[in-house]
Short mmCIF file of C-alpha atoms and ligand atoms in Angstrom, two decimals:
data_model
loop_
_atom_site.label_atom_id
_atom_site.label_comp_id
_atom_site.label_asym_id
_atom_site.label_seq_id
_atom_site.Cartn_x
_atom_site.Cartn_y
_atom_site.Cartn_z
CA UNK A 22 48.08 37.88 5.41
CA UNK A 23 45.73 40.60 5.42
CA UNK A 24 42.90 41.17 7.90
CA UNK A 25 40.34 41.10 5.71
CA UNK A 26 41.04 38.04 3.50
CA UNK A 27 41.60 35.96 7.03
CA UNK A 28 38.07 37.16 8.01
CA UNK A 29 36.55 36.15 4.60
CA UNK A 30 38.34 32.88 4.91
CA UNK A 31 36.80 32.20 8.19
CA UNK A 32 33.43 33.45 7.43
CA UNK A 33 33.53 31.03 4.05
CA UNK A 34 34.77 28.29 6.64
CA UNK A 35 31.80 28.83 8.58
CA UNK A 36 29.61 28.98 6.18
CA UNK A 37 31.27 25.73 4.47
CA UNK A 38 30.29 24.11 7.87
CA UNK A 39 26.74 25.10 7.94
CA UNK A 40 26.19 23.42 4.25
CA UNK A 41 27.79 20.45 5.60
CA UNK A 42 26.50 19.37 8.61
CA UNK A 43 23.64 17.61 8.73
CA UNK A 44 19.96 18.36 8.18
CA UNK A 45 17.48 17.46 10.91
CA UNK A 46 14.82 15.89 8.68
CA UNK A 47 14.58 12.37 8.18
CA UNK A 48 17.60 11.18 5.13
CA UNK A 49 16.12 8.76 2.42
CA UNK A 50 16.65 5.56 3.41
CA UNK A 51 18.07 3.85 6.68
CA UNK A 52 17.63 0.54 8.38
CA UNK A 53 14.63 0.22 10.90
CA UNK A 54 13.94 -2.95 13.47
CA UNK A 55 10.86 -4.99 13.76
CA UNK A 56 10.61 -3.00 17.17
CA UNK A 57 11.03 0.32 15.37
CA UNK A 58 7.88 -0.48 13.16
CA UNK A 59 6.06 -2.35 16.66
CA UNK A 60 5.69 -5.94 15.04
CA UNK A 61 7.15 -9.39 16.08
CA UNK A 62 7.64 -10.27 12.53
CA UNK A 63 6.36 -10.12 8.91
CA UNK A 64 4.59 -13.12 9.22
CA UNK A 65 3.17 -13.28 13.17
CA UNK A 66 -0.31 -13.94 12.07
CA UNK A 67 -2.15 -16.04 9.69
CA UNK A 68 -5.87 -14.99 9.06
CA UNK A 69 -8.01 -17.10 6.86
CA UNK A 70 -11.01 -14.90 5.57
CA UNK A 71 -14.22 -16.46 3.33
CA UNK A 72 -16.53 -13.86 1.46
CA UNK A 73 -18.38 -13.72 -1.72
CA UNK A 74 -17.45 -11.15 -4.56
CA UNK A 75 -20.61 -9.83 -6.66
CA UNK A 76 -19.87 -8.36 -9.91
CA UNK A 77 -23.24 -7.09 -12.03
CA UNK A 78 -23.01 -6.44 -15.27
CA UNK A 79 -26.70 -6.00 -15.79
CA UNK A 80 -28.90 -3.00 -14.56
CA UNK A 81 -28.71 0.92 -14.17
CA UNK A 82 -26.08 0.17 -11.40
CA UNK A 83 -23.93 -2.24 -12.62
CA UNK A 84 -20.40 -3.10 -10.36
CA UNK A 85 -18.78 -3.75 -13.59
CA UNK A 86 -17.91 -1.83 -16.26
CA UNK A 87 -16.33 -2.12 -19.65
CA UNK A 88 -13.86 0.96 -19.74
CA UNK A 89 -11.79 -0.13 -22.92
CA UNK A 90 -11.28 -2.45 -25.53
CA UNK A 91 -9.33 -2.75 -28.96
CA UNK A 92 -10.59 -2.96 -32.54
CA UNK A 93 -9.92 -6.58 -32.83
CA UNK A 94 -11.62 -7.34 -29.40
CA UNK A 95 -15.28 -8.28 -30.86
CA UNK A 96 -13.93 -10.38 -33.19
CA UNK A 97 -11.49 -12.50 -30.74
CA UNK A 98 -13.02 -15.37 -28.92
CA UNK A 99 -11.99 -14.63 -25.62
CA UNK A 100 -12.37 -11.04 -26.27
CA UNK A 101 -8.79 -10.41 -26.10
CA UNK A 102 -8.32 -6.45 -24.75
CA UNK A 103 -11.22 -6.14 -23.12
CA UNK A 104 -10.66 -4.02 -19.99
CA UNK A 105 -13.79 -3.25 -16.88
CA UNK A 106 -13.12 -1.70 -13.64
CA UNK A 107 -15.11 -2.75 -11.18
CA UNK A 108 -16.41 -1.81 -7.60
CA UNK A 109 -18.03 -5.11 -6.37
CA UNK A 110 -19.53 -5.92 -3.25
CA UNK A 111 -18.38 -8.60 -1.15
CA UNK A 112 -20.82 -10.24 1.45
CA UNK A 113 -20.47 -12.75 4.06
CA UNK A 114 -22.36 -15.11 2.69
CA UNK A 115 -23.31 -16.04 -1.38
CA UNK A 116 -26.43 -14.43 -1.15
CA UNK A 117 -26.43 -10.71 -2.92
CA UNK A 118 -28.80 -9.60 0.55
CA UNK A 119 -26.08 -10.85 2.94
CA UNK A 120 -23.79 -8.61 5.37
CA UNK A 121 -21.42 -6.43 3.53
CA UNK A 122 -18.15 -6.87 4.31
CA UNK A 123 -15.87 -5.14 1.90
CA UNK A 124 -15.33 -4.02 -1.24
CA UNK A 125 -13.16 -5.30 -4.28
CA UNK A 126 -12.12 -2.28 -6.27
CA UNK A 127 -9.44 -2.42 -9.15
CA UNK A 128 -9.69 -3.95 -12.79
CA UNK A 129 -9.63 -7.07 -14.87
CA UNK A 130 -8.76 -7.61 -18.50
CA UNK A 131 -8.80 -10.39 -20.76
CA UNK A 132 -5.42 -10.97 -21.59
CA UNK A 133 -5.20 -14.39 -23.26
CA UNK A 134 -5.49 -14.66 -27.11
CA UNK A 135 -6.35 -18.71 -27.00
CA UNK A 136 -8.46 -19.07 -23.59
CA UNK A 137 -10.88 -16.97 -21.49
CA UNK A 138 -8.77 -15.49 -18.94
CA UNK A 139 -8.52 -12.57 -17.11
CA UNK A 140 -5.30 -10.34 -15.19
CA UNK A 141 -7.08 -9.31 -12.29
CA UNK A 142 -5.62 -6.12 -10.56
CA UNK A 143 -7.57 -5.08 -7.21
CA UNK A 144 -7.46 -4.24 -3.57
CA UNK A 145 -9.81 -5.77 -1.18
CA UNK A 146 -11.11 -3.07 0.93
CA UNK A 147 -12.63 -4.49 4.11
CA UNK A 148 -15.14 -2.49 6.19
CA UNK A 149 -15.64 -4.82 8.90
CA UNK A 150 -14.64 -4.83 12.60
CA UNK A 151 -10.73 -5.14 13.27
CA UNK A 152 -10.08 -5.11 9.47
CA UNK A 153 -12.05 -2.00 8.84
CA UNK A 154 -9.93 0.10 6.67
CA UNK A 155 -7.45 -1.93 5.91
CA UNK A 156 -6.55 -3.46 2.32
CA UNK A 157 -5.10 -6.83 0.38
CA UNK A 158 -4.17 -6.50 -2.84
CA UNK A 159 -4.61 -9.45 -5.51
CA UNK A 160 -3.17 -9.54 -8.41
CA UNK A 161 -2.94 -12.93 -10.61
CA UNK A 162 -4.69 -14.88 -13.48
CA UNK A 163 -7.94 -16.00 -13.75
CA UNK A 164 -8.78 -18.57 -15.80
CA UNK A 165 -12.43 -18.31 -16.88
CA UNK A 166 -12.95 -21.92 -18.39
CA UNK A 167 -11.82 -23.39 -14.47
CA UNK A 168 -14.74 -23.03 -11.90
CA UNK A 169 -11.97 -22.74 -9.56
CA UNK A 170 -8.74 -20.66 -9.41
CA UNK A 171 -5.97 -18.97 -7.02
CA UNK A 172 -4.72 -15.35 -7.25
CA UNK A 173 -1.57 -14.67 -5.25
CA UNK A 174 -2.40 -11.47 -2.74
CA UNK A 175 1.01 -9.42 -2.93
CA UNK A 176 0.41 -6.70 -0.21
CA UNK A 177 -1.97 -5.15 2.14
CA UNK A 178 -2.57 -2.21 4.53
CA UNK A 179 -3.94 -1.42 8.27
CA UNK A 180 -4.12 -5.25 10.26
CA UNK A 181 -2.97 -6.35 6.64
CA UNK A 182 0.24 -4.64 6.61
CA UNK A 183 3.14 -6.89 5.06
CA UNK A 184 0.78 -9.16 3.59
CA UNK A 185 1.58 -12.36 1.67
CA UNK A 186 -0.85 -15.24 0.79
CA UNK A 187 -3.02 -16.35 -1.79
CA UNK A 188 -6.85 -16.71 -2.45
CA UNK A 189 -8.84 -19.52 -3.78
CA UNK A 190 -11.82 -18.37 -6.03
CA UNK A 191 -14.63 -20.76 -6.83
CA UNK A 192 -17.63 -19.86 -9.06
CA UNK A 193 -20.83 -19.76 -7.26
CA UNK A 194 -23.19 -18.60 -10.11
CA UNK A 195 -22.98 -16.92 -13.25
CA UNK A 196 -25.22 -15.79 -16.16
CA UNK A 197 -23.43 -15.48 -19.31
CA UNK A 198 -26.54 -13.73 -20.67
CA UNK A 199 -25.58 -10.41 -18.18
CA UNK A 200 -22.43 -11.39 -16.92
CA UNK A 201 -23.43 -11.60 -13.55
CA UNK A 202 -21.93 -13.28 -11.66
CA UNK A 203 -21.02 -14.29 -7.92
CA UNK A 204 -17.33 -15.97 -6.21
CA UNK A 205 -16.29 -17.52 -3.59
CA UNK A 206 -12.74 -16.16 -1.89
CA UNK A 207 -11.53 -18.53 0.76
CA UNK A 208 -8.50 -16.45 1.62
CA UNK A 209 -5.32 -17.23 3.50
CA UNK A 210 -2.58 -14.50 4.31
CA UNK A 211 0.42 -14.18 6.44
CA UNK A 212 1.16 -10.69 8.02
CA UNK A 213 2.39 -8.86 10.78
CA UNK A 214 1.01 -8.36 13.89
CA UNK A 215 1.39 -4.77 14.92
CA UNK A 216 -1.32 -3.10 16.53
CA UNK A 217 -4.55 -4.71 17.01
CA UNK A 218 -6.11 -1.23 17.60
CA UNK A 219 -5.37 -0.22 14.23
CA UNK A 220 -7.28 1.39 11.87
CA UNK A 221 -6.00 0.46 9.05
CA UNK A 222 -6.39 4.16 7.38
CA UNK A 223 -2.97 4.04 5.68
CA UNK A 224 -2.31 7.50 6.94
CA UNK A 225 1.30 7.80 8.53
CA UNK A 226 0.25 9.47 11.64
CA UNK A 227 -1.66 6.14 11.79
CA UNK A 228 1.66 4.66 13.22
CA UNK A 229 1.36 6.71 16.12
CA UNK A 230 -1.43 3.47 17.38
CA UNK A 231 2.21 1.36 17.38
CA UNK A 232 3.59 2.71 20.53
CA UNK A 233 7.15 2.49 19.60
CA UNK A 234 6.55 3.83 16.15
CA UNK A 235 9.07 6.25 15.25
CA UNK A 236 7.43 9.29 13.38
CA UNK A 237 6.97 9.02 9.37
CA UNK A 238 10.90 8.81 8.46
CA UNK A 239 12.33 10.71 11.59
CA UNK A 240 16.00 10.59 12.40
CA UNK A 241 16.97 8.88 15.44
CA UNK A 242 16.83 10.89 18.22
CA UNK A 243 20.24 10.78 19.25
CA UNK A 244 21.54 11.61 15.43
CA UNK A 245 18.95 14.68 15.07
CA UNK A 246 20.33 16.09 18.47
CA UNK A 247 23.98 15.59 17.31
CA UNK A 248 22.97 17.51 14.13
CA UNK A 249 21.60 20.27 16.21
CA UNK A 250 24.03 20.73 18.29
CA UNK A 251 26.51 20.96 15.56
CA UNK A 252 24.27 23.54 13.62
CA UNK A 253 23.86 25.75 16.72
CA UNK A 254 27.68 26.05 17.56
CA UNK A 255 28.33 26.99 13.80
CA UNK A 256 25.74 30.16 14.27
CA UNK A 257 27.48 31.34 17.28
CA UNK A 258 30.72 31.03 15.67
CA UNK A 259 30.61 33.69 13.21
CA UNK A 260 29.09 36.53 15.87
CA UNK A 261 31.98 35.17 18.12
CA UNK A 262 34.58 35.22 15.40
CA UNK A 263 34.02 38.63 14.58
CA UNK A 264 34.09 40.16 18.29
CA UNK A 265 36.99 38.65 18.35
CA UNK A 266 39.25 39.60 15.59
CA UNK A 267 37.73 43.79 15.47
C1 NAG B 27 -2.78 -18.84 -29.73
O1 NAG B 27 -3.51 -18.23 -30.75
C2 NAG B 27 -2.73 -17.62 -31.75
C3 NAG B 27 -3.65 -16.83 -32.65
O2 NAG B 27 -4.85 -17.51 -32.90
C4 NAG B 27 -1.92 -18.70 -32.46
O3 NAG B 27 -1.12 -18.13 -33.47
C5 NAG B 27 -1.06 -19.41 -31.44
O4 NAG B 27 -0.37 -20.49 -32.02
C6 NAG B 27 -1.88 -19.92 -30.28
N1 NAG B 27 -1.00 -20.39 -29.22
C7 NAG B 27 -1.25 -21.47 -28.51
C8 NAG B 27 -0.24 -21.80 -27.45
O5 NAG B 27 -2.23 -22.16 -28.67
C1 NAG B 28 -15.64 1.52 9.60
O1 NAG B 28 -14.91 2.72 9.70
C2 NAG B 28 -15.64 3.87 9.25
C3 NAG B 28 -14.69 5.06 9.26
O2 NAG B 28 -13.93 5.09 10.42
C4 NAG B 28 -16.87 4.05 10.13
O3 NAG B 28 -17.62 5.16 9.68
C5 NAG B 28 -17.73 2.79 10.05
O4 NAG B 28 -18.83 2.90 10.94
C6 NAG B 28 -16.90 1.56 10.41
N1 NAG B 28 -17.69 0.37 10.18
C7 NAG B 28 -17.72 -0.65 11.03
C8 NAG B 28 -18.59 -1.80 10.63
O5 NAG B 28 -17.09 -0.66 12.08
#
């Protein structure tokens, strides 16, 4: 065989190894422990939380808007279509002058064509103390014709993180004049306890508060080493190749 084809064969070879080995960042997907992510389990604490949700539909600065609706929605009962986003405030207590505590943000629609009922879709963004930052998300039915009512909350962020619980909602007031109206949330959620110390800001470098908390999708240590290694000896194989075969 001729010099030169054994050379390109063994640069090719090297070259074949460099695609293959590999890559130091983090790969899609692989199993992490409950140590990895610095909780117990999903479900270490239970935190019951009571607050009062104030949606105004009235006034120049109304927490409530209507954002779309269909043709047919004036003419349907329950107002079938209707869609409002809404930014309401929710106090400690029922009064619309009481402590601040969060904020529900998302949207509800009326989605039934024989009742008054509503999807609601938000995330209950707390500002207070530990839970500062963090997030539950609700998402559920309404029904408008019940004083009372439960939405399932599906998620949450921050001290909230693996989330799963449910809310009771009780009507407090409401003017069907405006719209205006104020609910109780009496809520009750399972979730993990990782860091007390937590934010909550969602960001990933917020894991670094978790100790133990690998960075956002890293390789193992041990495997990006390996991978290193591996890529280093295949760059000093083709210098080392060539000194020795000219
Ligand atoms: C709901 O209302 C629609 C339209 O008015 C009607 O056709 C349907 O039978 C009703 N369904 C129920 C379960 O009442
Ligand atoms: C909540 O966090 C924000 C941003 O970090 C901060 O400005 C605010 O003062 C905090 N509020 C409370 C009640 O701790």
């Amino acid at each position: 065989m001729a010099k030169s084809s054994i050379i390109s064969s063994i640069l090719l070879l090297s070259l074949l190894t460099l695609t293959l080995i590999p890559k130091t960042h983090a790969s899609f997907a692989e199993p992490i422990s409950k140590q990895d992510l610095g909780i117990k389990a999903l479900d270490d604490k239970k935190t019951q939380l009571t607050f009062y949700f104030h949606e105004t539909r009235s006034g120049s600065n109304p927490s409530g808007i209507q954002i779309a609706k269909a043709k047919s929605t004036d003419q349907s009962s329950t107002r079938f279509g209707s869609l409002t986003m809404i930014d309401n405030a929710l106090t400690e207590g029922p009064e619309p002058t009481s402590k601040l505590v969060g904020r529900a943000q998302g949207m509800h629609g009326s989605v039934d064509l024989n009742e008054s009922a509503l999807m609601m879709v938000m995330n209950l963004y707390f500002l207070e103390g530990e839970y500062n930052g963090s997030t539950l998300s609700v998402l559920g039915r309404d029904s408008l014709s019940a004083s009372t009512g439960e939405l399932p909350v599906v998620g949450g962020t921050g001290t909230f993180r693996f989330a799963k619980g449910y809310a009771q909602i009780k009507s407090q007031t409401f003017d069907s004049k405006t719209g205006d109206g104020v609910v109780q949330f009496n809520v009750f959620v399972n979730h993990a306890d990782g860091s007390s110390s937590s934010t909550g800001s969602g960001s990933p470098s917020d894991g670094k508060s978790l100790g133990s908390t690998p960075s956002d999708g890293a390789p193992s240590s041990s495997q990006a080493s390996l991978s290193k290694l591996v890529s280093f000896t295949s760059l000093f194989m083709i210098p080392l190749l060539y000194f020795f075969i000219f």
